[in-house]
Amino acid sequence: RAQVFVSPPRLQLRDAGASAAEANWVVLAGPEHVGAEIEAVLSADAGVGVSVLAGLSAMGGYVAFRLSPGQTVRVVRVAASGDETVLCTGGVVLAGDALVRSAASHDVRLSVRAGAVRVDLDGESVLVCSVAGLERGLLGLGILAPSGGAVDLDALIVSR
């Protein structure tokens, strides 16, 4: 189990906007994973989402677990060319202020085990599905800010 605590100060991801995809992101150093559990404690500006990235490789492709306000959680395979394929979607539409800063940060948990995927937000399940063909690679965290904004990361815990 690896733990990264970045508070204080927080790690902040910023984006000027103009893209709905992960324009800015960070890669977590460490081993490559196929299955993992990731917990991110974070908060964001209004209208800003977050994406947990898996299977990042030198070839440039990855799988994104996207949490965007006003949308269902989506699992998207992004090819090195930038082409996207939606692998599954959750059944819950996230509130517009789902990740907004409040008195406390929000808890995003992602579990990937043998193709079974689960995403929880503040203890509530927002996506459960099966995803075939997940590849070994690095993990990362991206910002989804089509109109600009920031995500503050307080803590990140990764376990295999």
Short mmCIF file of C-alpha atoms in Angstrom, two decimals:
data_model
loop_
_atom_site.label_atom_id
_atom_site.label_comp_id
_atom_site.label_asym_id
_atom_site.label_seq_id
_atom_site.Cartn_x
_atom_site.Cartn_y
_atom_site.Cartn_z
CA ARG A 1 0.00 0.00 0.00
CA ALA A 2 1.46 3.33 -1.07
CA GLN A 3 0.26 6.57 0.48
CA VAL A 4 0.92 10.07 -0.75
CA PHE A 5 -0.22 12.96 1.41
CA VAL A 6 0.23 16.36 -0.18
CA SER A 7 -1.38 18.64 2.39
CA PRO A 8 -0.27 21.27 3.22
CA PRO A 9 0.27 22.60 0.70
CA ARG A 10 -2.14 20.91 -1.64
CA LEU A 11 -1.19 19.73 -5.08
CA GLN A 12 -3.22 21.82 -7.50
CA LEU A 13 -4.05 20.94 -11.10
CA ARG A 14 -5.11 23.95 -13.20
CA ASP A 15 -6.53 24.20 -16.68
CA ALA A 16 -7.38 27.23 -18.79
CA GLY A 17 -10.24 25.34 -20.47
CA ALA A 18 -11.08 24.67 -24.13
CA SER A 19 -11.03 20.88 -23.82
CA ALA A 20 -13.41 18.35 -22.26
CA ALA A 21 -10.64 15.71 -22.14
CA GLU A 22 -7.68 15.48 -19.78
CA ALA A 23 -5.63 18.47 -20.96
CA ASN A 24 -3.55 18.58 -17.79
CA TRP A 25 -2.69 15.58 -15.63
CA VAL A 26 -0.08 14.11 -13.32
CA VAL A 27 1.35 10.59 -13.36
CA LEU A 28 1.92 8.79 -10.10
CA ALA A 29 5.42 7.44 -9.81
CA GLY A 30 5.80 3.84 -8.86
CA PRO A 31 5.02 0.39 -10.19
CA GLU A 32 2.78 -0.30 -13.15
CA HIS A 33 -0.62 -1.67 -12.18
CA VAL A 34 -3.32 -3.79 -13.77
CA GLY A 35 -5.55 -3.93 -10.70
CA ALA A 36 -5.51 -1.36 -7.94
CA GLU A 37 -7.54 0.59 -5.46
CA ILE A 38 -7.13 4.34 -5.53
CA GLU A 39 -8.50 6.87 -3.07
CA ALA A 40 -8.20 10.57 -3.88
CA VAL A 41 -9.24 13.21 -1.38
CA LEU A 42 -9.88 16.35 -3.39
CA SER A 43 -12.03 19.38 -4.14
CA ALA A 44 -12.62 21.39 -7.30
CA ASP A 45 -13.90 24.68 -8.66
CA ALA A 46 -17.54 24.79 -9.82
CA GLY A 47 -18.01 22.98 -13.15
CA VAL A 48 -14.67 21.17 -12.89
CA GLY A 49 -14.37 17.39 -12.97
CA VAL A 50 -11.63 14.89 -12.30
CA SER A 51 -10.35 11.84 -14.13
CA VAL A 52 -8.48 8.90 -12.65
CA LEU A 53 -6.16 7.51 -15.32
CA ALA A 54 -5.03 3.88 -15.55
CA GLY A 55 -2.85 1.91 -17.93
CA LEU A 56 -0.70 4.90 -18.91
CA SER A 57 2.16 3.68 -21.06
CA ALA A 58 4.95 4.94 -23.26
CA MET A 59 2.67 4.14 -26.20
CA GLY A 60 0.41 7.01 -25.10
CA GLY A 61 -2.93 5.28 -24.54
CA TYR A 62 -4.83 5.01 -21.26
CA VAL A 63 -8.21 4.35 -19.69
CA ALA A 64 -9.92 7.34 -18.05
CA PHE A 65 -12.50 7.10 -15.24
CA ARG A 66 -14.18 10.51 -15.70
CA LEU A 67 -16.25 12.23 -13.03
CA SER A 68 -17.78 15.41 -14.47
CA PRO A 69 -20.50 17.53 -12.81
CA GLY A 70 -23.90 17.12 -14.46
CA GLN A 71 -22.92 13.87 -16.21
CA THR A 72 -22.79 10.16 -15.45
CA VAL A 73 -19.40 8.69 -14.57
CA ARG A 74 -17.79 7.29 -17.73
CA VAL A 75 -15.00 4.83 -18.38
CA VAL A 76 -13.28 5.79 -21.64
CA ARG A 77 -10.39 4.15 -23.49
CA VAL A 78 -8.21 6.87 -25.05
CA ALA A 79 -5.88 5.71 -27.85
CA ALA A 80 -2.51 7.34 -28.48
CA SER A 81 -4.14 9.02 -31.51
CA GLY A 82 -6.69 10.67 -29.20
CA ASP A 83 -9.58 8.51 -30.42
CA GLU A 84 -11.98 7.63 -27.60
CA THR A 85 -14.18 4.60 -26.96
CA VAL A 86 -16.71 4.64 -24.11
CA LEU A 87 -16.40 1.33 -22.25
CA CYS A 88 -19.20 1.86 -19.73
CA THR A 89 -21.22 4.54 -17.96
CA GLY A 90 -22.68 4.83 -14.49
CA GLY A 91 -26.35 5.17 -13.72
CA VAL A 92 -26.04 8.24 -11.48
CA VAL A 93 -25.80 11.79 -12.84
CA LEU A 94 -23.37 13.74 -10.64
CA ALA A 95 -24.75 16.93 -9.12
CA GLY A 96 -23.39 20.17 -10.52
CA ASP A 97 -21.58 20.81 -7.24
CA ALA A 98 -20.49 17.17 -6.69
CA LEU A 99 -16.78 18.01 -6.34
CA VAL A 100 -16.99 21.68 -5.31
CA ARG A 101 -15.01 22.92 -2.34
CA SER A 102 -17.04 22.97 0.84
CA ALA A 103 -16.27 22.53 4.53
CA ALA A 104 -14.56 19.24 3.67
CA SER A 105 -12.86 17.69 0.67
CA HIS A 106 -14.50 14.89 -1.30
CA ASP A 107 -13.49 11.23 -1.30
CA VAL A 108 -13.19 9.54 -4.72
CA ARG A 109 -12.50 5.79 -4.61
CA LEU A 110 -11.76 3.62 -7.62
CA SER A 111 -11.38 -0.15 -7.46
CA VAL A 112 -10.23 -2.19 -10.45
CA ARG A 113 -10.03 -5.94 -9.84
CA ALA A 114 -9.98 -8.59 -12.61
CA GLY A 115 -11.98 -6.35 -14.93
CA ALA A 116 -14.57 -5.41 -12.29
CA VAL A 117 -14.68 -1.64 -11.81
CA ARG A 118 -16.32 0.35 -9.03
CA VAL A 119 -16.25 4.11 -8.44
CA ASP A 120 -17.56 5.69 -5.23
CA LEU A 121 -17.96 9.40 -4.47
CA ASP A 122 -18.25 10.34 -0.79
CA GLY A 123 -19.26 6.78 0.08
CA GLU A 124 -21.96 6.47 -2.61
CA SER A 125 -21.52 4.11 -5.56
CA VAL A 126 -21.65 6.05 -8.86
CA LEU A 127 -20.41 3.33 -11.24
CA VAL A 128 -20.16 -0.47 -11.23
CA CYS A 129 -19.29 -2.32 -14.43
CA SER A 130 -16.98 -4.83 -16.10
CA VAL A 131 -14.20 -3.63 -18.38
CA ALA A 132 -12.22 -6.12 -20.44
CA GLY A 133 -8.69 -5.59 -21.69
CA LEU A 134 -7.29 -3.28 -19.04
CA GLU A 135 -3.54 -3.13 -19.56
CA ARG A 136 -0.65 -2.77 -17.15
CA GLY A 137 0.51 0.80 -16.82
CA LEU A 138 1.01 3.80 -14.59
CA LEU A 139 -1.76 5.59 -12.73
CA GLY A 140 -2.56 9.28 -12.95
CA LEU A 141 -5.02 12.02 -12.11
CA GLY A 142 -6.36 14.54 -14.61
CA ILE A 143 -8.52 17.65 -14.58
CA LEU A 144 -11.66 18.04 -16.71
CA ALA A 145 -12.22 21.80 -16.99
CA PRO A 146 -13.83 22.82 -20.31
CA SER A 147 -14.33 26.36 -18.94
CA GLY A 148 -11.13 26.54 -16.88
CA GLY A 149 -10.55 26.00 -13.17
CA ALA A 150 -8.63 23.92 -10.66
CA VAL A 151 -8.64 20.70 -8.64
CA ASP A 152 -6.92 20.57 -5.24
CA LEU A 153 -5.59 17.17 -4.19
CA ASP A 154 -5.23 16.69 -0.42
CA ALA A 155 -4.28 13.02 -0.31
CA LEU A 156 -3.84 10.05 -2.57
CA ILE A 157 -3.73 6.42 -1.45
CA VAL A 158 -2.94 3.57 -3.85
CA SER A 159 -3.02 -0.11 -2.93
CA ARG A 160 -2.70 -3.30 -4.95
#
